[in-house]
GROMACS .gro file of C-alpha atoms in nm:
model
  247
    1MET     CA    1   4.661   4.123  12.955
    2VAL     CA    2   4.666   4.419  12.765
    3THR     CA    3   4.365   4.380  12.530
    4VAL     CA    4   4.187   4.256  12.861
    5ALA     CA    5   4.353   4.532  13.077
    6ALA     CA    6   4.250   4.798  12.820
    7ALA     CA    7   3.886   4.672  12.804
    8GLY     CA    8   3.878   4.684  13.188
    9MET     CA    9   4.004   5.034  13.196
   10LEU     CA   10   3.708   5.151  12.970
   11THR     CA   11   3.426   4.928  13.064
   12GLY     CA   12   3.422   4.874  13.437
   13ALA     CA   13   3.554   4.695  13.735
   14MET     CA   14   3.783   4.400  13.649
   15SER     CA   15   4.026   4.184  13.811
   16LEU     CA   16   4.309   4.013  13.605
   17ALA     CA   17   4.535   3.768  13.757
   18LEU     CA   18   4.850   3.612  13.629
   19ALA     CA   19   4.919   3.287  13.810
   20VAL     CA   20   5.179   3.016  13.793
   21ALA     CA   21   5.412   3.264  13.628
   22ALA     CA   22   5.767   3.185  13.531
   23TRP     CA   23   6.045   3.432  13.446
   24THR     CA   24   6.338   3.303  13.264
   25ALA     CA   25   6.699   3.402  13.221
   26PRO     CA   26   6.674   3.704  13.457
   27ALA     CA   27   6.949   3.971  13.438
   28GLN     CA   28   7.176   4.028  13.745
   29ALA     CA   29   7.053   4.386  13.767
   30GLY     CA   30   6.719   4.425  13.957
   31GLN     CA   31   6.716   4.110  14.136
   32GLY     CA   32   6.747   4.279  14.468
   33GLY     CA   33   6.408   4.448  14.424
   34ALA     CA   34   6.291   4.806  14.437
   35GLY     CA   35   6.514   4.868  14.752
   36GLN     CA   36   6.840   4.820  14.586
   37ALA     CA   37   6.721   4.991  14.265
   38ALA     CA   38   6.701   5.307  14.470
   39THR     CA   39   7.070   5.350  14.518
   40SER     CA   40   7.046   5.731  14.547
   41GLN     CA   41   6.810   5.725  14.832
   42THR     CA   42   6.902   5.699  15.216
   43ALA     CA   43   6.903   5.363  15.396
   44SER     CA   44   6.574   5.435  15.559
   45GLN     CA   45   6.419   5.523  15.224
   46ARG     CA   46   6.564   5.196  15.072
   47GLU     CA   47   6.396   5.020  15.320
   48LYS     CA   48   6.064   5.148  15.242
   49PRO     CA   49   6.054   5.241  14.862
   50LEU     CA   50   5.791   5.468  14.725
   51PRO     CA   51   5.507   5.327  14.496
   52GLU     CA   52   5.670   5.493  14.201
   53GLN     CA   53   5.981   5.306  14.261
   54TRP     CA   54   5.838   4.981  14.299
   55ILE     CA   55   5.650   5.008  13.956
   56ALA     CA   56   5.981   5.153  13.799
   57ALA     CA   57   6.160   4.849  13.920
   58ALA     CA   58   5.873   4.616  13.815
   59ILE     CA   59   5.919   4.761  13.449
   60ALA     CA   60   6.309   4.724  13.465
   61ALA     CA   61   6.268   4.346  13.566
   62ALA     CA   62   6.000   4.273  13.316
   63GLU     CA   63   6.238   4.426  13.043
   64SER     CA   64   6.524   4.216  13.185
   65ARG     CA   65   6.366   3.884  13.119
   66ALA     CA   66   6.431   3.673  12.826
   67ALA     CA   67   6.094   3.505  12.828
   68VAL     CA   68   5.782   3.480  13.051
   69THR     CA   69   5.488   3.220  13.065
   70ALA     CA   70   5.172   3.256  13.281
   71ASP     CA   71   4.828   3.124  13.339
   72LEU     CA   72   4.564   3.408  13.314
   73ARG     CA   73   4.245   3.438  13.507
   74THR     CA   74   4.011   3.741  13.447
   75GLN     CA   75   3.690   3.876  13.594
   76VAL     CA   76   3.485   4.171  13.477
   77ALA     CA   77   3.179   4.312  13.669
   78MET     CA   78   2.954   4.571  13.461
   79PHE     CA   79   2.599   4.659  13.391
   80GLY     CA   80   2.508   4.395  13.673
   81GLU     CA   81   2.687   4.112  13.469
   82THR     CA   82   2.992   3.905  13.580
   83LEU     CA   83   3.204   3.764  13.316
   84VAL     CA   84   3.497   3.511  13.410
   85GLY     CA   85   3.775   3.398  13.194
   86THR     CA   86   4.071   3.181  13.189
   87GLY     CA   87   4.381   3.153  12.969
   88THR     CA   88   4.739   3.150  12.893
   89TYR     CA   89   5.037   3.392  12.793
   90ALA     CA   90   5.384   3.304  12.671
   91ARG     CA   91   5.633   3.545  12.514
   92SER     CA   92   5.982   3.441  12.398
   93GLY     CA   93   6.161   3.770  12.449
   94PRO     CA   94   6.112   4.139  12.531
   95GLY     CA   95   5.943   4.417  12.321
   96MET     CA   96   5.751   4.312  12.023
   97SER     CA   97   5.864   3.964  12.007
   98PRO     CA   98   5.700   3.641  11.920
   99TYR     CA   99   5.415   3.554  12.183
  100HIS     CA  100   5.091   3.344  12.220
  101LEU     CA  101   4.788   3.452  12.397
  102GLU     CA  102   4.470   3.257  12.467
  103LEU     CA  103   4.179   3.375  12.652
  104ARG     CA  104   3.836   3.218  12.697
  105ILE     CA  105   3.565   3.415  12.868
  106GLU     CA  106   3.224   3.235  12.970
  107VAL     CA  107   2.907   3.425  12.869
  108GLY     CA  108   2.620   3.256  13.034
  109GLU     CA  109   2.595   2.917  12.838
  110THR     CA  110   2.813   3.048  12.572
  111PHE     CA  111   3.191   3.150  12.555
  112ASN     CA  112   3.380   3.421  12.378
  113MET     CA  113   3.739   3.311  12.260
  114LEU     CA  114   4.035   3.519  12.186
  115ARG     CA  115   4.357   3.395  12.040
  116GLU     CA  116   4.659   3.581  11.932
  117VAL     CA  117   4.978   3.455  11.767
  118CYS     CA  118   5.268   3.658  11.675
  119ASP     CA  119   5.577   3.555  11.482
  120GLY     CA  120   5.761   3.886  11.536
  121GLU     CA  121   5.623   4.022  11.198
  122PHE     CA  122   5.259   3.977  11.222
  123ILE     CA  123   4.981   3.919  11.489
  124TRP     CA  124   4.727   3.684  11.378
  125ILE     CA  125   4.399   3.743  11.590
  126TYR     CA  126   4.136   3.485  11.612
  127GLN     CA  127   3.803   3.571  11.782
  128GLU     CA  128   3.507   3.379  11.841
  129SER     CA  129   3.168   3.500  11.975
  130ASP     CA  130   2.838   3.322  11.976
  131GLY     CA  131   2.977   3.052  11.772
  132SER     CA  132   3.093   3.311  11.495
  133PRO     CA  133   3.462   3.310  11.434
  134THR     CA  134   3.676   3.577  11.278
  135LEU     CA  135   4.035   3.613  11.175
  136SER     CA  136   4.259   3.916  11.121
  137ARG     CA  137   4.611   4.002  11.085
  138VAL     CA  138   4.812   4.296  11.224
  139ASP     CA  139   5.153   4.415  11.050
  140VAL     CA  140   5.353   4.498  11.352
  141GLY     CA  141   5.598   4.698  11.162
  142ARG     CA  142   5.341   4.913  10.998
  143VAL     CA  143   5.188   4.955  11.379
  144LYS     CA  144   5.511   5.048  11.516
  145ARG     CA  145   5.581   5.316  11.244
  146ALA     CA  146   5.230   5.467  11.279
  147LEU     CA  147   5.280   5.493  11.642
  148GLU     CA  148   5.619   5.659  11.631
  149LEU     CA  149   5.494   5.901  11.348
  150ALA     CA  150   5.200   5.999  11.560
  151ASN     CA  151   5.425   6.065  11.872
  152ASP     CA  152   5.692   6.269  11.718
  153GLY     CA  153   5.937   5.969  11.652
  154ALA     CA  154   5.933   5.842  12.003
  155PRO     CA  155   6.021   5.453  12.001
  156ALA     CA  156   5.701   5.249  11.996
  157GLY     CA  157   5.823   5.046  12.295
  158GLN     CA  158   5.793   5.358  12.506
  159LEU     CA  159   5.454   5.456  12.404
  160PRO     CA  160   5.148   5.428  12.640
  161SER     CA  161   4.977   5.117  12.442
  162THR     CA  162   4.818   4.879  12.673
  163TRP     CA  163   4.796   4.594  12.415
  164LEU     CA  164   5.020   4.296  12.510
  165GLY     CA  165   5.097   4.263  12.146
  166LEU     CA  166   5.285   4.596  12.148
  167GLY     CA  167   5.556   4.555  12.407
  168GLY     CA  168   5.439   4.277  12.615
  169LEU     CA  169   5.425   4.318  13.019
  170PRO     CA  170   5.663   4.597  13.035
  171GLN     CA  171   5.459   4.805  12.798
  172MET     CA  172   5.148   4.712  13.001
  173LEU     CA  173   5.319   4.828  13.341
  174ARG     CA  174   5.457   5.133  13.167
  175ALA     CA  175   5.089   5.219  13.031
  176THR     CA  176   4.952   5.152  13.373
  177ASP     CA  177   5.208   5.404  13.529
  178GLN     CA  178   5.146   5.660  13.267
  179SER     CA  179   4.769   5.655  13.331
  180PHE     CA  180   4.766   5.637  13.699
  181LEU     CA  181   4.956   5.791  13.985
  182MET     CA  182   5.047   5.527  14.250
  183ASP     CA  183   4.957   5.714  14.568
  184ALA     CA  184   4.941   5.416  14.835
  185ILE     CA  185   5.139   5.111  14.921
  186GLY     CA  186   5.064   4.794  15.120
  187GLU     CA  187   5.127   4.409  15.156
  188ALA     CA  188   4.905   4.121  15.032
  189LYS     CA  189   4.945   3.755  14.988
  190ILE     CA  190   4.823   3.514  14.719
  191GLY     CA  191   4.865   3.168  14.903
  192GLU     CA  192   5.225   3.185  15.053
  193ARG     CA  193   5.344   3.445  14.786
  194SER     CA  194   5.411   3.779  14.949
  195LEU     CA  195   5.320   4.077  14.738
  196VAL     CA  196   5.348   4.459  14.740
  197HIS     CA  197   5.006   4.603  14.696
  198LEU     CA  198   5.011   4.946  14.499
  199THR     CA  199   4.694   5.173  14.458
  200GLY     CA  200   4.674   5.443  14.205
  201HIS     CA  201   4.421   5.698  14.066
  202TRP     CA  202   4.399   5.876  13.730
  203ARG     CA  203   4.660   6.110  13.635
  204LYS     CA  204   4.476   6.428  13.531
  205SER     CA  205   4.636   6.441  13.198
  206ALA     CA  206   4.529   6.077  13.115
  207TRP     CA  207   4.187   6.133  13.263
  208ASP     CA  208   4.122   6.452  13.054
  209GLU     CA  209   4.240   6.270  12.750
  210LEU     CA  210   4.002   5.975  12.816
  211MET     CA  211   3.709   6.201  12.863
  212ARG     CA  212   3.788   6.406  12.529
  213GLY     CA  213   3.742   6.077  12.350
  214ALA     CA  214   3.423   5.993  12.541
  215ASP     CA  215   3.196   6.220  12.330
  216GLY     CA  216   2.867   6.047  12.255
  217VAL     CA  217   2.903   5.789  12.544
  218SER     CA  218   2.606   5.742  12.749
  219SER     CA  219   2.603   5.836  13.132
  220ASP     CA  220   2.537   5.458  13.211
  221GLU     CA  221   2.855   5.376  13.015
  222ARG     CA  222   3.048   5.653  13.189
  223GLU     CA  223   2.963   5.514  13.524
  224GLN     CA  224   3.155   5.189  13.434
  225VAL     CA  225   3.486   5.377  13.398
  226PRO     CA  226   3.715   5.271  13.683
  227THR     CA  227   3.863   5.538  13.896
  228ALA     CA  228   4.142   5.348  14.071
  229VAL     CA  229   4.389   5.051  13.999
  230HIS     CA  230   4.535   4.797  14.234
  231LEU     CA  231   4.859   4.636  14.127
  232TYR     CA  232   5.011   4.346  14.318
  233LEU     CA  233   5.381   4.291  14.250
  234GLY     CA  234   5.588   3.990  14.365
  235ARG     CA  235   5.791   4.122  14.666
  236SER     CA  236   6.095   3.916  14.547
  237ASP     CA  237   6.043   3.881  14.163
  238LEU     CA  238   5.836   4.196  14.104
  239PHE     CA  239   5.608   4.007  13.873
  240PRO     CA  240   5.246   4.161  13.831
  241TYR     CA  241   5.048   3.898  13.964
  242ARG     CA  242   4.728   4.076  13.983
  243ILE     CA  243   4.566   4.389  13.843
  244GLU     CA  244   4.237   4.524  13.948
  245TYR     CA  245   4.046   4.831  13.819
  246TYR     CA  246   3.764   4.975  14.052
  247GLY     CA  247   3.491   5.229  14.006
   0.00000   0.00000   0.00000
């Protein structure tokens, strides 16, 4: 989700859904949801947690799970085109642990394929576009050291990377929180599943940083940059079932 999520943040409106998800080995802490997490608040506040309390509780819940598996569905709308993709994601532990990600995106009569496999030391990345395959390898340790060096020694797991390979779902949620200020809360459903619907807009610091790196980008491309994020969390398990970016 994070390679996909990062692309969505920079290139247009998108929807990313994680369905048929399964947490395993949940920790006891956090099972009560965001309300119990806010123990320092009054009773009335605990009944209606603030948006930032929900996303903080979701990050904590994601970090507490020993493993996660999910089916992926993604849809990207930009420049008048709509791309639809499906895939799977599985991770055996928190942080930069072994994982497998596969995503197939239909492009007209052809398709693009992304497959990432990580053994905890290296990430092998297979990509296929218009029938042309490429294979690359990322040294996880070197990436961690470079990130920490560039960020004054902060642990790589706390850095705002949106790549699923660098921290998994907790890091993706943390990056979303660091980029967007959640300023509205509502309710939604996927089938019979009750969800908490959080809406956020760019934090000024994150937006300014994004624009500083956009020199040379055309006005048409700038118009594809989303201005809002919609995050849908399971009310009972706090799993991020859907993330949407809108212009």
